[in-house]
Amino acid sequence: MTAEVADNADAQAAPEPNRLRSILAGSAGNLVESFDWFVYAAFGLYFSSVFFPAGDRTTQLLSTAAVFGVGFLARPLGAWLMGLYGDRVGRKAAMVASVSLMCVGSLLIAICPGEAQIGVAAPAVLVFARILQGVSMGGEYGASATYLSEMASRKNRGFWSGIFYSTLIAGQLMAMGVLLALTTLLSPEDMQAWGWRIAFFIGGGLAIAVFWLRRGMDETPSFHARTGPKATTWGLIASHPKESLTVIGLTAGGTLAYYTYTTYIQKFLVNTSGFTKDQANLILAGGLAVFMVINPLIGALSDRVGRRAILLTFGVLGAGLTWPILSTLAATRDVGTAFLLVCGSLLIVACYSSVNAVVKAELFPTATRALGVALPYSLANAAFGGTAEYVALAFKQAGNETHFFTYVTAIIGGSLLVYLLMRDTRRHSRIAED
């Protein structure tokens, strides 16, 4: 057997039709949670002045980005709570709970009056709603990544890991699609006044639908066959320190690159390159479509060549090409050139995103897998992904925007060192064989 360290190797696999149905149901929920999460980033250009009317555009976007970062700070809390819940009660139960919180957060933002109506209470409600969404998203990632990895068969876990990330991208792309539709149908004045709220209402409604969908999913065979003591935070730290640190290290560069090229890049195209909002939205939407398609293909490749080789490709290309891509993009005024540069950057990021879910799951035993996947990942995500926009805008405001290019390059370089030192989890997986 290839994975000698796999625990619970005698776990019974779910029947194939049930397995596929459950994977697709979990993926659909992941898509909706991603949509709700990224609607905030996609529509930030429109509602920033509603909640933060003072100052110029960069100052308003900086305030909005700070709240975006607050949501990321809440993600480790969600990862901790839902990770423990998922390891003790079940992956399915944690996924149902996470989508419920996302629904409440989205609807709160949708109905919240602006600063002109209720003063400082408006940004306070926005912060609270983002905290709820952060708790939800922090728990969602660990539970759904664990669920998918345990339900997928060993021979194609990389492919399903790519599908997992494609649903995240599809959610973001859906958010961009709603943005493009609304900007086509509504005037800029209506978009800024009330049109942006429609997207949050859509997100809340979709989350309600997913709540009922997830209630009908099967639990994973690995969870049913688990043995040993209940998962605890101290148990994770004491028993799996190397694995936890590996997750933090391999995530840092990938999540920073991901949020640089999928969320901040929209503002970068407007604020630095000089494109209109509509042009920036089209460039990013096209790049995300390519990104969504390529993730399962690279994930499937990892089932043949290994996860480590794919991660090394991301580390080398990301560290070597980030500065040239961003500096060239800052200077271009051609939509086609900008599109190709964004696509190129996202192809590099796909070498991280396509396999990162399964790599984390393959590092931990069943009893502590959901917590092990979620908590270290969320800590790195909060520190590097959630702060990406704020750090970039702060450098720009200080007149040193190129320092951000160097920052991204250095963090990806740090993750490259982790990829060089880690074992290939495809060959040394701890997920029960089927």
PDB file of C-alpha atoms in Angstrom, residues 40-232:
ATOM      1  CA  TYR A  40     -17.851  42.257  -0.362  1.00  0.00           C
ATOM      2  CA  ALA A  41     -14.595  42.575  -2.291  1.00  0.00           C
ATOM      3  CA  ALA A  42     -16.290  42.842  -5.704  1.00  0.00           C
ATOM      4  CA  PHE A  43     -18.662  45.619  -4.629  1.00  0.00           C
ATOM      5  CA  GLY A  44     -16.229  47.497  -2.391  1.00  0.00           C
ATOM      6  CA  LEU A  45     -15.723  50.176  -5.043  1.00  0.00           C
ATOM      7  CA  TYR A  46     -19.439  51.005  -4.802  1.00  0.00           C
ATOM      8  CA  PHE A  47     -20.373  50.849  -1.122  1.00  0.00           C
ATOM      9  CA  SER A  48     -17.125  52.180   0.390  1.00  0.00           C
ATOM     10  CA  SER A  49     -18.467  55.757   0.277  1.00  0.00           C
ATOM     11  CA  VAL A  50     -21.776  54.661   1.865  1.00  0.00           C
ATOM     12  CA  PHE A  51     -20.116  53.382   5.024  1.00  0.00           C
ATOM     13  CA  PHE A  52     -16.965  55.567   4.920  1.00  0.00           C
ATOM     14  CA  PRO A  53     -17.893  58.869   3.202  1.00  0.00           C
ATOM     15  CA  ALA A  54     -14.896  60.888   4.403  1.00  0.00           C
ATOM     16  CA  GLY A  55     -11.682  61.253   2.377  1.00  0.00           C
ATOM     17  CA  ASP A  56     -10.619  60.474  -1.191  1.00  0.00           C
ATOM     18  CA  ARG A  57     -11.112  57.190  -3.077  1.00  0.00           C
ATOM     19  CA  THR A  58      -7.947  55.567  -1.741  1.00  0.00           C
ATOM     20  CA  THR A  59      -8.868  56.454   1.861  1.00  0.00           C
ATOM     21  CA  GLN A  60     -12.382  55.021   1.428  1.00  0.00           C
ATOM     22  CA  LEU A  61     -11.013  51.847  -0.148  1.00  0.00           C
ATOM     23  CA  LEU A  62      -8.443  51.588   2.644  1.00  0.00           C
ATOM     24  CA  SER A  63     -11.218  51.667   5.267  1.00  0.00           C
ATOM     25  CA  THR A  64     -13.227  49.089   3.327  1.00  0.00           C
ATOM     26  CA  ALA A  65     -10.138  46.891   2.968  1.00  0.00           C
ATOM     27  CA  ALA A  66      -9.541  47.145   6.717  1.00  0.00           C
ATOM     28  CA  VAL A  67     -13.020  45.708   7.362  1.00  0.00           C
ATOM     29  CA  PHE A  68     -12.284  43.019   4.764  1.00  0.00           C
ATOM     30  CA  GLY A  69      -9.232  42.202   6.864  1.00  0.00           C
ATOM     31  CA  VAL A  70     -11.332  42.058  10.048  1.00  0.00           C
ATOM     32  CA  GLY A  71     -13.309  39.243   8.452  1.00  0.00           C
ATOM     33  CA  PHE A  72     -10.035  37.385   7.988  1.00  0.00           C
ATOM     34  CA  LEU A  73      -9.082  37.939  11.614  1.00  0.00           C
ATOM     35  CA  ALA A  74     -12.317  36.154  12.559  1.00  0.00           C
ATOM     36  CA  ARG A  75     -11.507  33.185  10.339  1.00  0.00           C
ATOM     37  CA  PRO A  76      -9.130  31.503  12.850  1.00  0.00           C
ATOM     38  CA  LEU A  77     -11.934  31.664  15.436  1.00  0.00           C
ATOM     39  CA  GLY A  78     -14.287  29.978  12.987  1.00  0.00           C
ATOM     40  CA  ALA A  79     -11.607  27.459  12.040  1.00  0.00           C
ATOM     41  CA  TRP A  80     -11.058  26.587  15.685  1.00  0.00           C
ATOM     42  CA  LEU A  81     -14.756  26.289  16.591  1.00  0.00           C
ATOM     43  CA  MET A  82     -15.886  24.511  13.422  1.00  0.00           C
ATOM     44  CA  GLY A  83     -12.750  22.388  13.286  1.00  0.00           C
ATOM     45  CA  LEU A  84     -13.426  20.992  16.749  1.00  0.00           C
ATOM     46  CA  TYR A  85     -17.111  20.642  15.898  1.00  0.00           C
ATOM     47  CA  GLY A  86     -16.315  18.868  12.634  1.00  0.00           C
ATOM     48  CA  ASP A  87     -13.916  16.429  14.308  1.00  0.00           C
ATOM     49  CA  ARG A  88     -16.270  15.699  17.199  1.00  0.00           C
ATOM     50  CA  VAL A  89     -19.785  15.880  15.702  1.00  0.00           C
ATOM     51  CA  GLY A  90     -19.142  15.473  11.981  1.00  0.00           C
ATOM     52  CA  ARG A  91     -17.974  17.231   8.820  1.00  0.00           C
ATOM     53  CA  LYS A  92     -21.559  17.552   7.607  1.00  0.00           C
ATOM     54  CA  ALA A  93     -22.737  19.246  10.818  1.00  0.00           C
ATOM     55  CA  ALA A  94     -19.932  21.805  10.631  1.00  0.00           C
ATOM     56  CA  MET A  95     -20.751  22.596   6.994  1.00  0.00           C
ATOM     57  CA  VAL A  96     -24.432  23.174   7.845  1.00  0.00           C
ATOM     58  CA  ALA A  97     -23.483  25.502  10.713  1.00  0.00           C
ATOM     59  CA  SER A  98     -21.017  27.497   8.622  1.00  0.00           C
ATOM     60  CA  VAL A  99     -23.467  28.273   5.819  1.00  0.00           C
ATOM     61  CA  SER A 100     -26.030  29.442   8.384  1.00  0.00           C
ATOM     62  CA  LEU A 101     -23.640  32.065   9.737  1.00  0.00           C
ATOM     63  CA  MET A 102     -22.755  33.226   6.226  1.00  0.00           C
ATOM     64  CA  CYS A 103     -26.438  33.743   5.466  1.00  0.00           C
ATOM     65  CA  VAL A 104     -26.958  35.964   8.512  1.00  0.00           C
ATOM     66  CA  GLY A 105     -23.857  38.042   7.716  1.00  0.00           C
ATOM     67  CA  SER A 106     -24.888  38.663   4.112  1.00  0.00           C
ATOM     68  CA  LEU A 107     -28.428  39.708   5.002  1.00  0.00           C
ATOM     69  CA  LEU A 108     -27.166  42.084   7.699  1.00  0.00           C
ATOM     70  CA  ILE A 109     -25.008  43.935   5.155  1.00  0.00           C
ATOM     71  CA  ALA A 110     -27.882  43.972   2.659  1.00  0.00           C
ATOM     72  CA  ILE A 111     -30.285  45.758   5.032  1.00  0.00           C
ATOM     73  CA  CYS A 112     -27.856  47.974   6.965  1.00  0.00           C
ATOM     74  CA  PRO A 113     -28.416  51.748   6.439  1.00  0.00           C
ATOM     75  CA  GLY A 114     -25.427  53.902   5.514  1.00  0.00           C
ATOM     76  CA  GLU A 115     -23.373  56.285   7.634  1.00  0.00           C
ATOM     77  CA  ALA A 116     -25.555  59.200   6.544  1.00  0.00           C
ATOM     78  CA  GLN A 117     -28.598  57.564   8.172  1.00  0.00           C
ATOM     79  CA  ILE A 118     -27.271  55.959  11.377  1.00  0.00           C
ATOM     80  CA  GLY A 119     -23.796  57.439  11.811  1.00  0.00           C
ATOM     81  CA  VAL A 120     -21.004  55.308  13.237  1.00  0.00           C
ATOM     82  CA  ALA A 121     -23.446  52.434  13.793  1.00  0.00           C
ATOM     83  CA  ALA A 122     -23.278  51.722  10.044  1.00  0.00           C
ATOM     84  CA  PRO A 123     -19.589  50.747   9.911  1.00  0.00           C
ATOM     85  CA  ALA A 124     -20.062  48.957  13.262  1.00  0.00           C
ATOM     86  CA  VAL A 125     -22.787  46.733  11.777  1.00  0.00           C
ATOM     87  CA  LEU A 126     -20.593  46.167   8.719  1.00  0.00           C
ATOM     88  CA  VAL A 127     -17.739  45.007  10.952  1.00  0.00           C
ATOM     89  CA  PHE A 128     -20.038  42.678  12.930  1.00  0.00           C
ATOM     90  CA  ALA A 129     -21.444  41.161   9.741  1.00  0.00           C
ATOM     91  CA  ARG A 130     -17.943  40.569   8.383  1.00  0.00           C
ATOM     92  CA  ILE A 131     -16.964  38.898  11.658  1.00  0.00           C
ATOM     93  CA  LEU A 132     -19.889  36.486  11.249  1.00  0.00           C
ATOM     94  CA  GLN A 133     -18.840  35.821   7.663  1.00  0.00           C
ATOM     95  CA  GLY A 134     -15.240  35.370   8.759  1.00  0.00           C
ATOM     96  CA  VAL A 135     -16.225  32.792  11.389  1.00  0.00           C
ATOM     97  CA  SER A 136     -18.295  31.047   8.717  1.00  0.00           C
ATOM     98  CA  MET A 137     -15.575  31.048   6.065  1.00  0.00           C
ATOM     99  CA  GLY A 138     -12.912  29.949   8.535  1.00  0.00           C
ATOM    100  CA  GLY A 139     -15.005  26.952   9.512  1.00  0.00           C
ATOM    101  CA  GLU A 140     -16.185  26.263   5.973  1.00  0.00           C
ATOM    102  CA  TYR A 141     -12.745  25.761   4.502  1.00  0.00           C
ATOM    103  CA  GLY A 142     -11.582  23.128   6.974  1.00  0.00           C
ATOM    104  CA  ALA A 143     -14.869  21.237   7.056  1.00  0.00           C
ATOM    105  CA  SER A 144     -15.456  21.177   3.304  1.00  0.00           C
ATOM    106  CA  ALA A 145     -11.814  20.492   2.367  1.00  0.00           C
ATOM    107  CA  THR A 146     -11.758  17.609   4.823  1.00  0.00           C
ATOM    108  CA  TYR A 147     -15.124  16.333   3.650  1.00  0.00           C
ATOM    109  CA  LEU A 148     -14.161  16.376  -0.022  1.00  0.00           C
ATOM    110  CA  SER A 149     -10.759  14.772   0.582  1.00  0.00           C
ATOM    111  CA  GLU A 150     -12.302  11.966   2.619  1.00  0.00           C
ATOM    112  CA  MET A 151     -15.116  11.321   0.151  1.00  0.00           C
ATOM    113  CA  ALA A 152     -12.899  11.321  -2.956  1.00  0.00           C
ATOM    114  CA  SER A 153     -11.070   8.143  -3.967  1.00  0.00           C
ATOM    115  CA  ARG A 154      -7.291   8.058  -3.593  1.00  0.00           C
ATOM    116  CA  LYS A 155      -6.595   7.928  -7.324  1.00  0.00           C
ATOM    117  CA  ASN A 156      -8.308  11.261  -8.078  1.00  0.00           C
ATOM    118  CA  ARG A 157      -8.100  13.315  -4.869  1.00  0.00           C
ATOM    119  CA  GLY A 158      -5.961  15.908  -6.630  1.00  0.00           C
ATOM    120  CA  PHE A 159      -8.591  16.339  -9.329  1.00  0.00           C
ATOM    121  CA  TRP A 160     -11.337  16.850  -6.727  1.00  0.00           C
ATOM    122  CA  SER A 161      -9.087  19.234  -4.831  1.00  0.00           C
ATOM    123  CA  GLY A 162      -8.918  21.271  -8.045  1.00  0.00           C
ATOM    124  CA  ILE A 163     -12.712  21.092  -8.322  1.00  0.00           C
ATOM    125  CA  PHE A 164     -12.935  22.261  -4.702  1.00  0.00           C
ATOM    126  CA  TYR A 165     -10.941  25.376  -5.499  1.00  0.00           C
ATOM    127  CA  SER A 166     -12.813  25.878  -8.746  1.00  0.00           C
ATOM    128  CA  THR A 167     -16.008  26.205  -6.714  1.00  0.00           C
ATOM    129  CA  LEU A 168     -14.340  28.950  -4.695  1.00  0.00           C
ATOM    130  CA  ILE A 169     -13.393  30.681  -7.920  1.00  0.00           C
ATOM    131  CA  ALA A 170     -16.845  30.066  -9.390  1.00  0.00           C
ATOM    132  CA  GLY A 171     -18.332  31.805  -6.359  1.00  0.00           C
ATOM    133  CA  GLN A 172     -16.059  34.774  -6.926  1.00  0.00           C
ATOM    134  CA  LEU A 173     -16.844  34.694 -10.638  1.00  0.00           C
ATOM    135  CA  MET A 174     -20.550  34.639  -9.821  1.00  0.00           C
ATOM    136  CA  ALA A 175     -19.999  37.709  -7.674  1.00  0.00           C
ATOM    137  CA  MET A 176     -18.249  39.381 -10.599  1.00  0.00           C
ATOM    138  CA  GLY A 177     -21.076  38.277 -12.925  1.00  0.00           C
ATOM    139  CA  VAL A 178     -23.676  39.852 -10.663  1.00  0.00           C
ATOM    140  CA  LEU A 179     -21.526  42.975 -10.568  1.00  0.00           C
ATOM    141  CA  LEU A 180     -21.280  43.135 -14.361  1.00  0.00           C
ATOM    142  CA  ALA A 181     -25.044  42.548 -14.722  1.00  0.00           C
ATOM    143  CA  LEU A 182     -25.948  45.232 -12.219  1.00  0.00           C
ATOM    144  CA  THR A 183     -23.534  47.788 -13.675  1.00  0.00           C
ATOM    145  CA  THR A 184     -25.125  47.126 -17.085  1.00  0.00           C
ATOM    146  CA  LEU A 185     -28.690  47.489 -15.844  1.00  0.00           C
ATOM    147  CA  LEU A 186     -28.213  50.329 -13.354  1.00  0.00           C
ATOM    148  CA  SER A 187     -26.684  53.777 -13.546  1.00  0.00           C
ATOM    149  CA  PRO A 188     -23.491  54.488 -11.564  1.00  0.00           C
ATOM    150  CA  GLU A 189     -25.553  56.640  -9.185  1.00  0.00           C
ATOM    151  CA  ASP A 190     -28.065  53.841  -8.525  1.00  0.00           C
ATOM    152  CA  MET A 191     -25.270  51.307  -8.081  1.00  0.00           C
ATOM    153  CA  GLN A 192     -23.650  53.422  -5.397  1.00  0.00           C
ATOM    154  CA  ALA A 193     -26.931  54.352  -3.736  1.00  0.00           C
ATOM    155  CA  TRP A 194     -28.629  50.940  -3.476  1.00  0.00           C
ATOM    156  CA  GLY A 195     -27.736  48.592  -6.349  1.00  0.00           C
ATOM    157  CA  TRP A 196     -24.862  46.927  -4.484  1.00  0.00           C
ATOM    158  CA  ARG A 197     -27.329  45.674  -1.849  1.00  0.00           C
ATOM    159  CA  ILE A 198     -28.971  43.335  -4.383  1.00  0.00           C
ATOM    160  CA  ALA A 199     -25.856  41.144  -4.453  1.00  0.00           C
ATOM    161  CA  PHE A 200     -25.944  40.621  -0.687  1.00  0.00           C
ATOM    162  CA  PHE A 201     -29.647  39.712  -0.836  1.00  0.00           C
ATOM    163  CA  ILE A 202     -28.831  37.157  -3.559  1.00  0.00           C
ATOM    164  CA  GLY A 203     -26.080  35.696  -1.399  1.00  0.00           C
ATOM    165  CA  GLY A 204     -28.334  35.371   1.624  1.00  0.00           C
ATOM    166  CA  GLY A 205     -31.031  33.634  -0.423  1.00  0.00           C
ATOM    167  CA  LEU A 206     -28.576  31.160  -1.959  1.00  0.00           C
ATOM    168  CA  ALA A 207     -27.188  30.346   1.489  1.00  0.00           C
ATOM    169  CA  ILE A 208     -30.673  29.416   2.691  1.00  0.00           C
ATOM    170  CA  ALA A 209     -30.999  26.997  -0.252  1.00  0.00           C
ATOM    171  CA  VAL A 210     -27.608  25.425   0.524  1.00  0.00           C
ATOM    172  CA  PHE A 211     -28.587  24.983   4.179  1.00  0.00           C
ATOM    173  CA  TRP A 212     -31.321  22.571   3.113  1.00  0.00           C
ATOM    174  CA  LEU A 213     -29.108  20.913   0.496  1.00  0.00           C
ATOM    175  CA  ARG A 214     -26.378  20.131   2.996  1.00  0.00           C
ATOM    176  CA  ARG A 215     -28.767  18.608   5.484  1.00  0.00           C
ATOM    177  CA  GLY A 216     -29.237  15.722   3.025  1.00  0.00           C
ATOM    178  CA  MET A 217     -25.537  14.885   2.532  1.00  0.00           C
ATOM    179  CA  ASP A 218     -23.894  11.659   3.751  1.00  0.00           C
ATOM    180  CA  GLU A 219     -21.213  11.757   6.437  1.00  0.00           C
ATOM    181  CA  THR A 220     -17.758  10.518   5.363  1.00  0.00           C
ATOM    182  CA  PRO A 221     -16.732   6.882   5.944  1.00  0.00           C
ATOM    183  CA  SER A 222     -13.467   8.076   7.542  1.00  0.00           C
ATOM    184  CA  PHE A 223     -15.349  10.025  10.198  1.00  0.00           C
ATOM    185  CA  HIS A 224     -17.592   7.050  10.996  1.00  0.00           C
ATOM    186  CA  ALA A 225     -14.499   4.810  11.332  1.00  0.00           C
ATOM    187  CA  ARG A 226     -12.435   7.213  13.449  1.00  0.00           C
ATOM    188  CA  THR A 227     -10.777   5.950  16.619  1.00  0.00           C
ATOM    189  CA  GLY A 228      -8.862   7.479  19.495  1.00  0.00           C
ATOM    190  CA  PRO A 229      -9.555  10.417  21.809  1.00  0.00           C
ATOM    191  CA  LYS A 230     -11.675  13.414  20.850  1.00  0.00           C
ATOM    192  CA  ALA A 231      -9.954  16.245  19.028  1.00  0.00           C
ATOM    193  CA  THR A 232      -8.604  19.051  21.222  1.00  0.00           C
TER     194      THR A 232
END
